[in-house]
Amino acid sequence: AVAIPWRDDLAVATALHPPAPRRARWSFTALAGRLDEVAPPAPSDDAADPAGGLDEPVLDEPVPPEPVAVPFTLADVPGGTAFGTVVHRILEQVDATSPTLLDDLCAAATTELGGNLSRITPEALAAGLHDSLHAPLGGPLGTRRLVDVGPTDRLAELAFDLPLGDTRLADIGAVLADALAPDDPFVPWARAVAAEAPSLDLAGMLTGSIDLVARHVEGGVPRFWVADYKTNRLGDRYDHDEMADEMLVHHYPLQAALYLVALHRYLRWRLPGYDPGAHLVGAAYLFVRGMTPDPAAPSGRGVLWWQPGARAVLALDRLLAGERP
C-alpha cells in the first residue's frame, strides 16, 4: 500500500471568470432552421413548389410533371431527400472526364438506386446527369463545363470544421450587409438577417462538407471555386430569378458565405502567395435538373453564381475569428 500524505491546505477552487457559453456543433441545415424560427422566408408567387428543403428537398413524394420550354431528362423525376442523396453520391464518385462517362454514370446509378426510387431507371438518371455535366457553367467560367475539370483539379466532399467563436447570426448578416457591394443581389437578405436574428447565438463549431472545390488556371493564376449540387424542382425555367428566389427561401447565401470562408482558410494555409482577390472566384449553385448542354437553352440556365468578393469573405473570416462588428 502507498501512504498518501495528508494535506490540510486543500480548498474548493473558485472560478475567476464566468464560464464560457454553451458550445454547440452546428450544420448548415441546423443554422438555417434556427433562422427560420425567427424569420421564416416567404417565397415569391412564382417560386418553387413547397417540397424543397433547407439543403435538399425533404419530401419523397411524386410530383406531377410540368410542361417545359426546353426538354431535359431530370425534369420529371420525383423530388425528395433520397433522390438528392443519390445524385450527390453519384457525382462524388464519378470522374467527369472519363471517356466512358455515360457507362460510369449508369453503373453508379444502378448501385446507388438499389431497391429505392423505383420510378427512376438507372439509364434515365445517368442520361440526365450526363447532360448536367456537359452544361456550360457560365458566369466567371463561361463555356467551361464540369467535364472539363480533371481529377487533379477537384476535391469532392471537402470536409471542414469551422469555429464560430461567440458569433451571432445577426452579426453575420450585419458584416455581409456592410461588406458586400451595394448592388449585390443578396444585400437585402443580409440586412434582414441582421435585423431579425439578434438573439441567435452560434457559439461552437460548424461542421460540413463542400460538394465540390474546383480549380482552373486563368492567365497563369490558379483560381478556386466552390460548387453545391441542388436537386430542387423549380418548374420549367431555371433562370436567374427563379434560382435566386430559391437561394433566399432556403438561406443558401449563408451556406455559400460560410463555405467560402472555409475554402479561404484552406487556401491561406496551403497556397504560397495566396491572395483572395486573385485566387478565390466564388460559389456556384448547380441546380442539376435545369442544367443542359442544349444550345437552344438560355445562357446560364441551371447555374447561379455568387461572387461576394474578397472584402466580404475577409470580413466574415475576421468575425468568426473573434473580431466584433
CSV table of C-alpha atoms in Angstrom, one decimal:
chain,number,residue,atom,x,y,z
A,1,ALA,CA,0.0,0.0,0.0
A,2,VAL,CA,1.1,3.5,-0.7
A,3,ALA,CA,0.7,6.1,2.0
A,4,ILE,CA,-0.9,9.3,0.8
A,5,PRO,CA,0.3,12.3,2.9
A,6,TRP,CA,-2.5,14.4,4.4
A,7,ARG,CA,-2.9,17.9,3.1
A,8,ASP,CA,-4.5,20.5,5.3
A,9,ASP,CA,-4.3,23.3,2.7
A,10,LEU,CA,-6.9,21.9,0.3
A,11,ALA,CA,-9.8,24.1,-0.7
A,12,VAL,CA,-12.6,24.3,-3.2
A,13,ALA,CA,-11.5,26.0,-6.3
A,14,THR,CA,-13.1,29.4,-7.1
A,15,ALA,CA,-13.8,30.4,-10.7
A,16,LEU,CA,-12.1,33.7,-11.5
A,17,HIS,CA,-14.3,34.4,-14.6
A,18,PRO,CA,-17.8,33.4,-15.8
A,19,PRO,CA,-17.9,30.1,-17.5
A,20,ALA,CA,-17.9,30.1,-21.3
A,21,PRO,CA,-21.2,30.0,-23.0
A,22,ARG,CA,-22.5,26.6,-24.1
A,23,ARG,CA,-20.8,25.4,-27.3
A,24,ALA,CA,-22.7,23.6,-30.0
A,25,ARG,CA,-21.8,21.6,-33.1
A,26,TRP,CA,-23.7,23.1,-36.0
A,27,SER,CA,-24.5,22.1,-39.5
A,28,PHE,CA,-25.8,24.5,-42.2
A,29,THR,CA,-29.2,22.8,-42.0
A,30,ALA,CA,-29.4,23.5,-38.3
A,31,LEU,CA,-28.4,27.1,-38.8
A,32,ALA,CA,-31.0,27.7,-41.4
A,33,GLY,CA,-33.6,26.0,-39.3
A,34,ARG,CA,-32.8,28.4,-36.4
A,35,LEU,CA,-33.0,31.3,-38.8
A,36,ASP,CA,-36.4,30.1,-40.0
A,37,GLU,CA,-37.7,30.1,-36.4
A,38,VAL,CA,-37.3,33.9,-36.1
A,39,ALA,CA,-37.7,34.9,-39.8
A,40,PRO,CA,-39.5,32.3,-41.9
A,41,PRO,CA,-38.8,33.2,-45.5
A,42,ALA,CA,-41.7,33.8,-47.8
A,43,PRO,CA,-41.3,32.6,-51.4
A,44,SER,CA,-42.4,34.9,-54.2
A,45,ASP,CA,-45.6,34.0,-56.1
A,46,ASP,CA,-43.7,32.1,-58.8
A,47,ALA,CA,-41.2,30.4,-56.5
A,48,ALA,CA,-40.6,26.6,-56.4
A,49,ASP,CA,-43.0,24.1,-55.1
A,50,PRO,CA,-43.0,23.7,-51.3
A,51,ALA,CA,-41.4,20.3,-51.4
A,52,GLY,CA,-38.0,22.0,-51.2
A,53,GLY,CA,-35.9,21.6,-48.0
A,54,LEU,CA,-33.2,23.6,-46.3
A,55,ASP,CA,-30.4,22.0,-48.2
A,56,GLU,CA,-32.1,19.4,-50.4
A,57,PRO,CA,-35.9,18.8,-50.9
A,58,VAL,CA,-37.3,16.9,-48.0
A,59,LEU,CA,-40.4,15.1,-49.3
A,60,ASP,CA,-40.1,11.9,-51.2
A,61,GLU,CA,-43.4,12.2,-53.0
A,62,PRO,CA,-44.0,12.1,-56.7
A,63,VAL,CA,-44.6,15.5,-58.3
A,64,PRO,CA,-46.8,15.8,-61.4
A,65,PRO,CA,-44.7,16.7,-64.4
A,66,GLU,CA,-44.9,20.2,-65.7
A,67,PRO,CA,-44.5,21.5,-69.3
A,68,VAL,CA,-41.0,22.6,-70.1
A,69,ALA,CA,-39.8,25.0,-72.8
A,70,VAL,CA,-36.5,23.1,-73.3
A,71,PRO,CA,-36.6,19.3,-72.7
A,72,PHE,CA,-34.3,18.0,-70.0
A,73,THR,CA,-34.4,14.4,-68.7
A,74,LEU,CA,-34.4,15.1,-65.0
A,75,ALA,CA,-37.4,17.4,-65.0
A,76,ASP,CA,-40.0,14.8,-64.3
A,77,VAL,CA,-38.0,12.8,-61.7
A,78,PRO,CA,-39.9,13.0,-58.3
A,79,GLY,CA,-38.2,15.2,-55.7
A,80,GLY,CA,-37.1,14.2,-52.3
A,81,THR,CA,-34.2,13.8,-49.9
A,82,ALA,CA,-33.5,10.3,-51.2
A,83,PHE,CA,-33.1,11.5,-54.7
A,84,GLY,CA,-30.8,14.3,-53.7
A,85,THR,CA,-28.6,11.9,-51.7
A,86,VAL,CA,-28.4,9.5,-54.7
A,87,VAL,CA,-27.3,12.4,-57.0
A,88,HIS,CA,-24.7,13.6,-54.6
A,89,ARG,CA,-23.2,10.1,-54.2
A,90,ILE,CA,-23.0,9.5,-57.9
A,91,LEU,CA,-21.4,12.9,-58.6
A,92,GLU,CA,-18.9,12.4,-55.8
A,93,GLN,CA,-17.5,9.1,-57.1
A,94,VAL,CA,-17.7,9.5,-60.9
A,95,ASP,CA,-14.7,11.1,-62.9
A,96,ALA,CA,-16.5,13.5,-65.2
A,97,THR,CA,-13.5,13.4,-67.6
A,98,SER,CA,-13.8,9.6,-68.2
A,99,PRO,CA,-14.1,8.5,-71.8
A,100,THR,CA,-16.8,6.1,-70.7
A,101,LEU,CA,-18.6,8.7,-68.6
A,102,LEU,CA,-22.2,7.6,-69.6
A,103,ASP,CA,-21.4,3.9,-68.7
A,104,ASP,CA,-19.8,5.0,-65.5
A,105,LEU,CA,-22.8,7.1,-64.5
A,106,CYS,CA,-25.1,4.2,-65.4
A,107,ALA,CA,-23.1,1.8,-63.2
A,108,ALA,CA,-23.0,4.2,-60.3
A,109,ALA,CA,-26.8,4.9,-60.7
A,110,THR,CA,-27.5,1.2,-60.6
A,111,THR,CA,-25.6,0.8,-57.4
A,112,GLU,CA,-26.9,3.9,-55.6
A,113,LEU,CA,-30.5,3.4,-56.6
A,114,GLY,CA,-30.6,-0.2,-55.3
A,115,GLY,CA,-34.2,-1.0,-54.4
A,116,ASN,CA,-35.2,2.6,-53.8
A,117,LEU,CA,-36.7,5.2,-56.1
A,118,SER,CA,-38.2,2.5,-58.3
A,119,ARG,CA,-39.8,5.1,-60.5
A,120,ILE,CA,-36.3,6.2,-61.8
A,121,THR,CA,-34.3,3.9,-64.1
A,122,PRO,CA,-30.5,4.0,-63.8
A,123,GLU,CA,-30.4,4.7,-67.6
A,124,ALA,CA,-32.6,7.8,-67.3
A,125,LEU,CA,-30.8,9.1,-64.3
A,126,ALA,CA,-27.4,8.6,-66.0
A,127,ALA,CA,-28.6,10.4,-69.1
A,128,GLY,CA,-29.8,13.4,-67.1
A,129,LEU,CA,-26.6,13.7,-65.1
A,130,HIS,CA,-24.6,13.3,-68.3
A,131,ASP,CA,-26.4,16.4,-69.7
A,132,SER,CA,-25.8,18.3,-66.4
A,133,LEU,CA,-22.0,17.5,-66.5
A,134,HIS,CA,-21.9,18.8,-70.1
A,135,ALA,CA,-23.7,22.1,-69.4
A,136,PRO,CA,-21.8,25.3,-69.6
A,137,LEU,CA,-21.2,26.7,-66.1
A,138,GLY,CA,-21.4,30.4,-67.3
A,139,GLY,CA,-20.5,33.3,-65.1
A,140,PRO,CA,-16.8,33.6,-64.5
A,141,LEU,CA,-16.3,30.2,-66.1
A,142,GLY,CA,-18.0,31.0,-69.4
A,143,THR,CA,-18.2,27.9,-71.6
A,144,ARG,CA,-16.3,25.6,-69.2
A,145,ARG,CA,-18.2,22.5,-68.0
A,146,LEU,CA,-17.8,20.0,-65.2
A,147,VAL,CA,-16.5,17.5,-67.7
A,148,ASP,CA,-13.6,19.9,-68.3
A,149,VAL,CA,-12.5,19.7,-64.6
A,150,GLY,CA,-9.9,16.9,-64.3
A,151,PRO,CA,-9.4,14.7,-61.2
A,152,THR,CA,-6.3,16.8,-60.2
A,153,ASP,CA,-8.3,20.0,-60.2
A,154,ARG,CA,-11.1,19.0,-58.0
A,155,LEU,CA,-11.9,17.9,-54.4
A,156,ALA,CA,-15.2,16.2,-53.8
A,157,GLU,CA,-16.9,16.4,-50.4
A,158,LEU,CA,-14.2,18.5,-48.7
A,159,ALA,CA,-14.9,18.2,-45.0
A,160,PHE,CA,-14.2,21.1,-42.7
A,161,ASP,CA,-14.7,22.2,-39.1
A,162,LEU,CA,-15.2,26.0,-38.9
A,163,PRO,CA,-15.0,27.7,-35.5
A,164,LEU,CA,-17.8,30.1,-35.0
A,165,GLY,CA,-16.4,31.8,-31.9
A,166,ASP,CA,-19.2,33.7,-30.0
A,167,THR,CA,-20.8,34.9,-33.2
A,168,ARG,CA,-24.5,35.6,-33.6
A,169,LEU,CA,-26.4,35.1,-36.8
A,170,ALA,CA,-27.2,38.8,-36.7
A,171,ASP,CA,-23.5,39.6,-36.7
A,172,ILE,CA,-23.0,37.6,-39.9
A,173,GLY,CA,-25.9,39.4,-41.6
A,174,ALA,CA,-24.5,42.8,-40.5
A,175,VAL,CA,-21.0,42.1,-41.6
A,176,LEU,CA,-22.1,40.9,-45.0
A,177,ALA,CA,-24.5,43.8,-45.5
A,178,ASP,CA,-21.7,46.2,-44.8
A,179,ALA,CA,-19.0,44.4,-46.9
A,180,LEU,CA,-21.0,43.3,-50.0
A,181,ALA,CA,-21.2,45.6,-53.0
A,182,PRO,CA,-24.3,47.8,-52.8
A,183,ASP,CA,-25.8,46.1,-55.9
A,184,ASP,CA,-25.2,42.6,-54.7
A,185,PRO,CA,-28.5,40.7,-55.0
A,186,PHE,CA,-28.2,39.3,-51.5
A,187,VAL,CA,-27.7,42.5,-49.6
A,188,PRO,CA,-31.4,42.7,-48.7
A,189,TRP,CA,-31.2,39.1,-47.3
A,190,ALA,CA,-28.2,40.1,-45.2
A,191,ARG,CA,-29.9,43.2,-43.9
A,192,ALA,CA,-32.9,41.1,-42.9
A,193,VAL,CA,-30.8,38.6,-41.1
A,194,ALA,CA,-29.0,41.4,-39.2
A,195,ALA,CA,-32.4,42.9,-38.2
A,196,GLU,CA,-34.4,39.7,-37.4
A,197,ALA,CA,-31.9,37.3,-35.7
A,198,PRO,CA,-30.2,39.3,-32.9
A,199,SER,CA,-30.8,36.6,-30.3
A,200,LEU,CA,-29.5,33.6,-32.2
A,201,ASP,CA,-26.0,32.8,-30.7
A,202,LEU,CA,-23.8,30.4,-32.7
A,203,ALA,CA,-21.1,29.7,-30.2
A,204,GLY,CA,-19.3,26.5,-31.2
A,205,MET,CA,-18.3,24.8,-34.4
A,206,LEU,CA,-19.8,24.5,-37.9
A,207,THR,CA,-19.2,21.0,-39.4
A,208,GLY,CA,-19.9,20.4,-43.0
A,209,SER,CA,-18.6,19.3,-46.3
A,210,ILE,CA,-18.4,21.1,-49.6
A,211,ASP,CA,-19.8,19.2,-52.6
A,212,LEU,CA,-17.0,20.3,-54.9
A,213,VAL,CA,-14.0,22.5,-54.7
A,214,ALA,CA,-12.5,23.1,-58.2
A,215,ARG,CA,-9.5,24.8,-59.7
A,216,HIS,CA,-8.8,26.3,-63.1
A,217,VAL,CA,-5.9,28.4,-64.4
A,218,GLU,CA,-6.6,31.8,-65.9
A,219,GLY,CA,-3.7,33.9,-67.1
A,220,GLY,CA,-1.3,31.6,-65.3
A,221,VAL,CA,-3.1,32.2,-62.0
A,222,PRO,CA,-4.8,29.2,-60.3
A,223,ARG,CA,-8.4,30.2,-59.4
A,224,PHE,CA,-10.6,28.3,-57.0
A,225,TRP,CA,-14.4,28.0,-56.5
A,226,VAL,CA,-16.9,26.0,-54.6
A,227,ALA,CA,-20.0,24.3,-56.1
A,228,ASP,CA,-23.0,22.9,-54.4
A,229,TYR,CA,-25.3,20.4,-56.2
A,230,LYS,CA,-29.1,21.1,-55.8
A,231,THR,CA,-31.9,18.8,-56.9
A,232,ASN,CA,-34.7,21.2,-56.1
A,233,ARG,CA,-37.6,21.4,-58.5
A,234,LEU,CA,-38.1,24.9,-59.9
A,235,GLY,CA,-40.7,24.5,-62.6
A,236,ASP,CA,-39.7,24.9,-66.3
A,237,ARG,CA,-37.2,27.8,-66.5
A,238,TYR,CA,-34.3,27.5,-64.0
A,239,ASP,CA,-33.4,31.1,-64.9
A,240,HIS,CA,-31.5,33.6,-62.6
A,241,ASP,CA,-34.6,35.0,-60.9
A,242,GLU,CA,-36.1,31.6,-60.1
A,243,MET,CA,-32.8,30.3,-58.7
A,244,ALA,CA,-32.2,33.5,-56.7
A,245,ASP,CA,-35.7,33.0,-55.1
A,246,GLU,CA,-34.8,29.5,-54.1
A,247,MET,CA,-31.5,30.7,-52.6
A,248,LEU,CA,-33.4,33.2,-50.5
A,249,VAL,CA,-36.1,30.8,-49.4
A,250,HIS,CA,-33.6,28.3,-48.1
A,251,HIS,CA,-30.9,30.7,-46.9
A,252,TYR,CA,-28.3,29.4,-49.3
A,253,PRO,CA,-26.4,32.7,-49.2
A,254,LEU,CA,-25.5,31.8,-45.6
A,255,GLN,CA,-24.2,28.4,-46.7
A,256,ALA,CA,-22.2,29.9,-49.6
A,257,ALA,CA,-20.6,32.6,-47.4
A,258,LEU,CA,-19.5,30.1,-44.7
A,259,TYR,CA,-18.2,27.7,-47.3
A,260,LEU,CA,-16.2,30.4,-49.0
A,261,VAL,CA,-14.6,31.3,-45.6
A,262,ALA,CA,-13.8,27.6,-45.1
A,263,LEU,CA,-12.1,27.5,-48.6
A,264,HIS,CA,-10.4,30.8,-47.9
A,265,ARG,CA,-8.8,29.4,-44.8
A,266,TYR,CA,-7.9,26.1,-46.6
A,267,LEU,CA,-6.1,28.1,-49.3
A,268,ARG,CA,-4.4,30.5,-46.9
A,269,TRP,CA,-2.7,27.6,-45.1
A,270,ARG,CA,-1.7,25.8,-48.3
A,271,LEU,CA,-1.2,28.1,-51.3
A,272,PRO,CA,2.1,30.1,-51.3
A,273,GLY,CA,1.4,33.8,-52.0
A,274,TYR,CA,-2.4,33.3,-51.6
A,275,ASP,CA,-4.5,36.4,-52.4
A,276,PRO,CA,-8.3,36.0,-52.1
A,277,GLY,CA,-8.8,38.8,-54.6
A,278,ALA,CA,-6.9,36.9,-57.2
A,279,HIS,CA,-7.4,33.2,-56.3
A,280,LEU,CA,-10.9,33.0,-54.9
A,281,VAL,CA,-13.6,33.0,-57.5
A,282,GLY,CA,-16.9,32.5,-55.7
A,283,ALA,CA,-19.7,29.9,-55.3
A,284,ALA,CA,-21.7,28.2,-58.0
A,285,TYR,CA,-25.1,26.7,-57.1
A,286,LEU,CA,-25.7,23.9,-59.6
A,287,PHE,CA,-29.4,23.1,-60.0
A,288,VAL,CA,-28.8,19.9,-61.9
A,289,ARG,CA,-32.4,19.4,-63.1
A,290,GLY,CA,-32.1,22.6,-65.1
A,291,MET,CA,-28.5,22.2,-66.4
A,292,THR,CA,-28.4,21.3,-70.1
A,293,PRO,CA,-25.9,21.4,-73.0
A,294,ASP,CA,-28.8,22.2,-75.4
A,295,PRO,CA,-27.6,25.3,-77.3
A,296,ALA,CA,-31.3,26.4,-77.5
A,297,ALA,CA,-31.4,26.8,-73.7
A,298,PRO,CA,-30.8,30.3,-72.3
A,299,SER,CA,-27.3,31.1,-71.2
A,300,GLY,CA,-26.6,30.2,-67.6
A,301,ARG,CA,-29.6,28.0,-67.2
A,302,GLY,CA,-29.5,25.9,-64.0
A,303,VAL,CA,-26.4,27.6,-62.6
A,304,LEU,CA,-26.4,30.5,-60.2
A,305,TRP,CA,-23.1,32.2,-59.3
A,306,TRP,CA,-22.5,34.3,-56.3
A,307,GLN,CA,-19.3,36.2,-56.0
A,308,PRO,CA,-19.4,38.2,-52.8
A,309,GLY,CA,-15.8,39.4,-53.3
A,310,ALA,CA,-12.6,39.3,-51.1
A,311,ARG,CA,-13.8,42.1,-48.9
A,312,ALA,CA,-16.9,40.2,-47.7
A,313,VAL,CA,-15.0,36.9,-47.3
A,314,LEU,CA,-12.2,38.6,-45.2
A,315,ALA,CA,-14.7,40.5,-43.1
A,316,LEU,CA,-16.6,37.3,-42.3
A,317,ASP,CA,-13.4,35.5,-41.6
A,318,ARG,CA,-12.4,38.2,-39.1
A,319,LEU,CA,-15.8,38.0,-37.4
A,320,LEU,CA,-15.5,34.2,-37.0
A,321,ALA,CA,-12.0,34.7,-35.6
A,322,GLY,CA,-13.4,36.8,-32.8
A,323,GLU,CA,-13.4,40.4,-34.1
A,324,ARG,CA,-16.6,42.1,-33.2
A,325,PRO,CA,-18.5,44.0,-35.9
